[in-house]
Amino acid sequence: MTRRSTLTRTGHVLAIAGILFSGATAAVAAEPSTAAPAAVAAPDISVEDVQAHLQELQSIADTHGNRAHGEPGFKASIDYLQGQLDAAGFTTTVQEFDFFGQTGYNLVAEWPAGEASEVLMLGAHLDGVPNGPGINDNGSGSAALLEVALTVAEQDLQPSKKLRFAWWGAEELGLVGSTHYVDSLSDEEKAAITGYLNFDMVGSPNAGYFVYSPDGQPDGSAELQQPLNDYFDGLGVATEEVEIGGRSDHAAFADAGIPTAGTFTGAEETKTAEQAEKWGGTAGDAFDPCYHRSCDDLDNVNTEALDRNADAIAYAVWTHVGG
Ligand SMILES: [Zn+2]
């Protein structure tokens, strides 16, 4: 998650609306339940496996100082994910770009099965800020997405569309990697992408359960968003709609007219008393008190929020393209 106002390489100011929480509760399940919705046979993603990826990212940050754009810890993060995805049978590509005189990298992994004419994309930014390991922001989204991708492979999913996962570079410097990727696509390639799901901060320690607002988001899509909301409904976890605006990578896709959706557990904003009542945690504290700080480490993750979001991502994949 980048800061509120973001200046891109071209000097274009992206949406500065920042984050506007809607007062309304988007979805409250009638009957609380611990079971996932039964209609779709989506797998339960192992949170221990997601945490194991986070441990790898932490140890990369420990070795290299951070995982920021232009630093060896970022390339090491790319290499770790690519190794995992290659071993699982994905077709991976590392796209290079230049920013501030440093080479940046996007990792794109496509599952070989599936009809090629339509593509469902899911993405998370893999870079951190220079002054911390970047575990919640955004090791959490990156690791959850990685484990969902590995589960696609493990289950040998035969999707109805092409499934393409992406991990972006230089998000923290203004959505640079994702913007570069979208700019590199032909009109035909853009048109083939039926939707883009974004996961940026999904394990905030004082977690909120936010879902992207289809109305407030540039090119937000209620249809694309629905399974994510349904998953939390099925758990009996109330969600609130949020407008991320230009603060994360879905903006590059939205600018190209591609429908977007996603989930988010909160950054530097303060949890209200009402939110603490429905979600637990501490009213008056930030959702992530370590946002962009050195303390954004392995201890800065709410395991339950991480688990639920990883399962929600899988539920969305299986609902949209699943077998
Ligand atoms: Zn951030």
XYZ file of C-alpha atoms and ligand atoms in Angstrom:
324
model
C 0.000 0.000 0.000
C 1.515 3.243 -1.099
C 0.963 6.612 0.549
C -2.118 8.691 -0.089
C -0.922 10.912 -2.906
C 1.184 9.239 -5.499
C 3.247 10.875 -8.212
C 4.077 8.480 -11.015
C 7.092 8.528 -13.280
C 5.236 10.627 -15.801
C 4.229 13.163 -13.185
C 0.602 12.186 -13.446
C -1.156 12.425 -10.125
C -3.217 9.338 -9.549
C -6.469 9.426 -7.658
C -5.874 11.290 -4.435
C -9.131 10.338 -2.832
C -7.156 8.055 -0.557
C -9.163 5.767 1.563
C -12.730 6.608 2.311
C -14.468 4.209 4.553
C -18.129 3.924 3.861
C -20.233 4.164 6.946
C -22.430 1.302 5.895
C -21.770 -2.287 6.676
C -21.600 -3.959 3.316
C -22.484 -7.417 4.365
C -23.544 -9.070 7.556
C -24.260 -12.770 7.497
C -27.575 -13.740 8.951
C -26.229 -16.791 10.684
C -22.653 -16.804 11.939
C -20.892 -19.999 10.965
C -17.326 -21.243 10.914
C -17.841 -23.165 7.700
C -17.068 -21.809 4.267
C -19.940 -21.415 1.822
C -20.788 -24.844 0.529
C -21.680 -24.035 -3.077
C -18.109 -24.003 -4.373
C -15.578 -26.678 -3.540
C -12.725 -24.262 -2.928
C -9.737 -25.530 -0.986
C -8.870 -24.449 2.521
C -5.493 -22.716 2.196
C -3.061 -23.712 4.921
C -2.132 -20.596 6.898
C 0.980 -22.404 8.130
C 2.145 -22.630 4.520
C 1.415 -18.930 4.014
C 3.386 -18.169 7.180
C 6.298 -20.268 5.901
C 6.505 -17.958 2.860
C 6.440 -14.955 5.184
C 9.323 -16.465 7.141
C 11.305 -16.705 3.903
C 10.575 -13.048 3.115
C 11.578 -12.057 6.659
C 14.846 -13.933 6.377
C 15.529 -12.268 3.001
C 14.979 -8.886 4.677
C 17.223 -9.931 7.579
C 19.978 -10.895 5.145
C 19.726 -7.861 2.857
C 18.384 -5.135 5.152
C 15.053 -4.702 3.341
C 13.060 -5.788 0.277
C 12.745 -2.416 -1.437
C 12.969 -1.516 -5.143
C 16.544 -1.480 -6.405
C 17.841 -3.413 -3.393
C 19.133 -7.001 -3.433
C 16.382 -8.054 -1.022
C 13.759 -7.320 -3.645
C 15.414 -9.453 -6.318
C 15.904 -12.217 -3.735
C 12.153 -12.057 -3.014
C 11.395 -12.413 -6.745
C 13.808 -15.362 -6.987
C 12.183 -17.139 -4.030
C 8.678 -16.882 -5.487
C 9.794 -17.771 -8.992
C 11.545 -20.895 -7.696
C 8.403 -22.023 -5.914
C 6.165 -21.361 -8.926
C 8.519 -22.956 -11.453
C 8.745 -26.086 -9.323
C 4.943 -26.255 -9.210
C 4.621 -26.141 -13.000
C 3.760 -22.493 -13.652
C 5.082 -20.677 -16.699
C 6.905 -17.731 -15.154
C 8.247 -14.539 -16.662
C 10.273 -11.822 -14.986
C 9.598 -8.445 -16.576
C 12.282 -5.835 -16.031
C 11.784 -2.102 -15.908
C 13.884 0.896 -15.007
C 12.970 3.327 -12.279
C 15.190 5.896 -10.579
C 18.185 4.382 -12.334
C 17.538 0.987 -10.759
C 16.225 -2.176 -12.343
C 12.801 -3.211 -11.119
C 11.113 -6.571 -11.607
C 7.588 -7.927 -11.996
C 7.032 -11.666 -11.672
C 4.199 -13.084 -13.776
C 3.131 -16.723 -13.437
C 0.586 -18.327 -15.725
C -1.056 -21.685 -15.100
C -0.736 -23.749 -18.286
C -4.286 -25.134 -18.260
C -7.316 -23.061 -19.204
C -8.809 -21.356 -22.223
C -6.334 -18.730 -23.424
C -8.778 -16.217 -24.889
C -9.924 -15.026 -21.453
C -7.660 -14.264 -18.519
C -8.372 -13.795 -14.831
C -5.508 -11.959 -13.152
C -4.614 -11.706 -9.476
C -1.799 -9.553 -8.132
C 0.069 -8.320 -5.080
C 3.035 -5.999 -4.730
C 6.147 -7.747 -3.532
C 8.313 -4.720 -2.745
C 8.597 -3.143 0.687
C 9.656 0.281 1.875
C 13.396 0.767 2.582
C 13.113 0.991 6.349
C 11.491 -2.326 7.219
C 10.999 -5.953 6.146
C 7.531 -5.255 4.705
C 5.846 -8.354 6.080
C 2.251 -7.165 6.371
C 2.823 -4.587 3.586
C 2.898 -6.582 1.455
C 4.472 -9.891 2.314
C 0.991 -10.857 3.471
C -0.760 -10.393 0.111
C 2.230 -11.825 -1.748
C 2.457 -14.951 0.426
C -1.295 -15.578 0.436
C -1.405 -15.287 -3.348
C 1.637 -17.547 -3.724
C 0.039 -20.257 -1.611
C -3.222 -19.998 -3.577
C -1.218 -20.386 -6.804
C 0.625 -23.414 -5.403
C -2.714 -24.911 -4.402
C -4.009 -24.405 -7.963
C -1.038 -26.516 -9.057
C -1.417 -29.090 -6.296
C -5.054 -29.631 -7.231
C -4.247 -29.494 -10.924
C -7.084 -27.048 -11.440
C -8.484 -27.010 -14.975
C -9.851 -23.469 -14.995
C -12.424 -22.132 -17.411
C -10.138 -19.146 -18.088
C -6.399 -18.593 -18.108
C -5.188 -17.887 -14.580
C -2.368 -15.378 -14.354
C -0.751 -14.359 -11.055
C 1.527 -11.327 -10.727
C 3.821 -9.912 -8.066
C 4.676 -6.283 -8.681
C 7.830 -4.259 -8.185
C 8.118 -0.642 -7.033
C 4.516 -0.278 -5.891
C 5.705 1.785 -2.944
C 7.260 4.293 -5.349
C 3.970 4.922 -7.157
C 2.529 1.706 -8.633
C 5.477 1.641 -11.023
C 5.683 -2.093 -11.784
C 1.980 -2.683 -12.335
C 1.709 0.449 -14.471
C 4.659 -0.708 -16.553
C 3.042 -4.114 -17.013
C -0.306 -2.738 -18.144
C 1.424 -0.249 -20.477
C 3.343 -3.138 -22.039
C 0.140 -4.956 -23.072
C -1.405 -4.645 -26.523
C -5.047 -3.592 -26.764
C -5.905 -7.190 -27.523
C -4.054 -8.439 -24.450
C -5.788 -5.860 -22.261
C -9.177 -6.841 -23.660
C -8.512 -10.507 -22.829
C -8.176 -9.726 -19.101
C -11.685 -10.102 -17.736
C -10.776 -8.967 -14.246
C -7.942 -8.118 -11.852
C -8.061 -8.990 -8.143
C -5.644 -7.093 -5.878
C -4.342 -8.047 -2.436
C -2.312 -5.432 -0.580
C -2.089 -5.862 3.228
C -4.251 -8.806 4.263
C -2.786 -9.615 7.687
C -2.917 -6.320 9.577
C -2.348 -6.912 13.298
C -5.382 -4.904 14.424
C -7.316 -6.261 11.474
C -10.336 -4.849 9.731
C -12.257 -6.741 7.067
C -12.509 -4.426 4.108
C -13.690 -5.318 0.645
C -13.165 -3.080 -2.355
C -16.213 -0.943 -3.032
C -17.446 -1.683 -6.550
C -18.947 1.786 -6.751
C -16.131 3.788 -5.235
C -13.323 2.038 -7.037
C -12.156 3.073 -10.465
C -13.679 0.311 -12.581
C -14.709 -1.604 -9.509
C -16.792 -4.622 -10.414
C -19.568 -5.980 -8.233
C -19.503 -9.263 -10.121
C -15.769 -9.722 -9.711
C -15.963 -8.680 -6.061
C -18.925 -10.876 -5.107
C -17.164 -14.172 -4.192
C -14.786 -12.327 -1.861
C -17.744 -10.795 -0.052
C -19.593 -14.105 -0.071
C -16.693 -15.861 1.584
C -16.719 -13.502 4.565
C -20.517 -13.667 4.691
C -20.233 -17.418 4.971
C -17.882 -17.065 7.926
C -20.251 -14.628 9.607
C -17.598 -11.915 9.394
C -19.086 -8.508 8.643
C -17.213 -6.533 6.001
C -17.029 -2.839 5.154
C -16.540 -1.404 1.725
C -13.421 0.633 1.169
C -12.153 2.892 -1.593
C -8.468 2.286 -2.150
C -8.357 4.792 -5.010
C -4.839 5.212 -6.366
C -3.129 3.622 -3.389
C -2.526 0.199 -4.887
C -1.881 -1.694 -8.090
C -5.473 -2.261 -9.186
C -5.419 1.406 -10.284
C -3.240 0.612 -13.299
C -5.750 -2.001 -14.460
C -8.722 0.238 -13.751
C -7.124 2.973 -15.847
C -7.096 0.484 -18.733
C -10.800 -0.252 -18.253
C -10.266 -3.668 -16.635
C -12.711 -4.583 -13.832
C -11.064 -4.670 -10.393
C -11.770 -6.034 -6.912
C -9.895 -7.003 -3.745
C -9.649 -7.192 0.028
C -7.702 -5.198 2.612
C -7.229 -5.369 6.402
C -6.287 -1.733 6.995
C -3.162 0.421 7.159
C -2.452 3.596 9.148
C -6.099 4.522 9.749
C -7.580 4.162 13.228
C -10.012 1.422 14.189
C -13.241 2.823 15.585
C -15.084 1.519 18.656
C -17.801 0.148 16.417
C -15.256 -1.701 14.295
C -13.513 -3.124 17.368
C -16.847 -4.404 18.558
C -17.549 -6.375 15.410
C -13.973 -7.388 14.522
C -12.172 -7.482 17.854
C -8.852 -5.715 18.275
C -8.183 -2.300 19.754
C -10.300 0.779 19.135
C -8.242 3.935 18.775
C -5.204 2.070 17.420
C -4.208 1.896 13.784
C -5.151 -1.227 11.847
C -1.402 -1.550 11.276
C 0.596 0.519 13.775
C 3.797 -0.650 12.023
C 2.694 0.567 8.566
C 5.873 1.439 6.625
C 7.976 1.067 9.780
C 10.842 -1.194 10.805
C 8.483 -3.156 13.074
C 6.501 -4.481 10.070
C 7.976 -7.919 10.750
C 6.710 -11.452 11.384
C 5.144 -10.350 14.673
C 3.103 -7.749 12.803
C 0.642 -10.243 11.335
C -2.802 -11.285 12.507
C -2.867 -15.002 11.717
C -6.654 -15.235 11.672
C -6.984 -12.350 9.212
C -4.245 -13.828 7.037
C -5.930 -17.232 7.097
C -9.358 -15.858 6.244
C -8.046 -13.703 3.410
C -6.011 -16.531 1.881
C -9.129 -18.705 1.931
C -11.183 -15.857 0.453
C -8.729 -15.542 -2.449
C -8.997 -19.272 -3.159
C -12.769 -19.068 -2.918
C -12.807 -16.253 -5.482
C -10.541 -18.174 -7.866
C -12.590 -21.364 -7.637
C -15.839 -19.439 -7.975
C -14.742 -17.460 -11.013
C -12.897 -20.152 -12.969
C -12.976 -23.291 -10.865
C -13.640 -26.848 -11.757
Zn 3.000 0.215 1.554
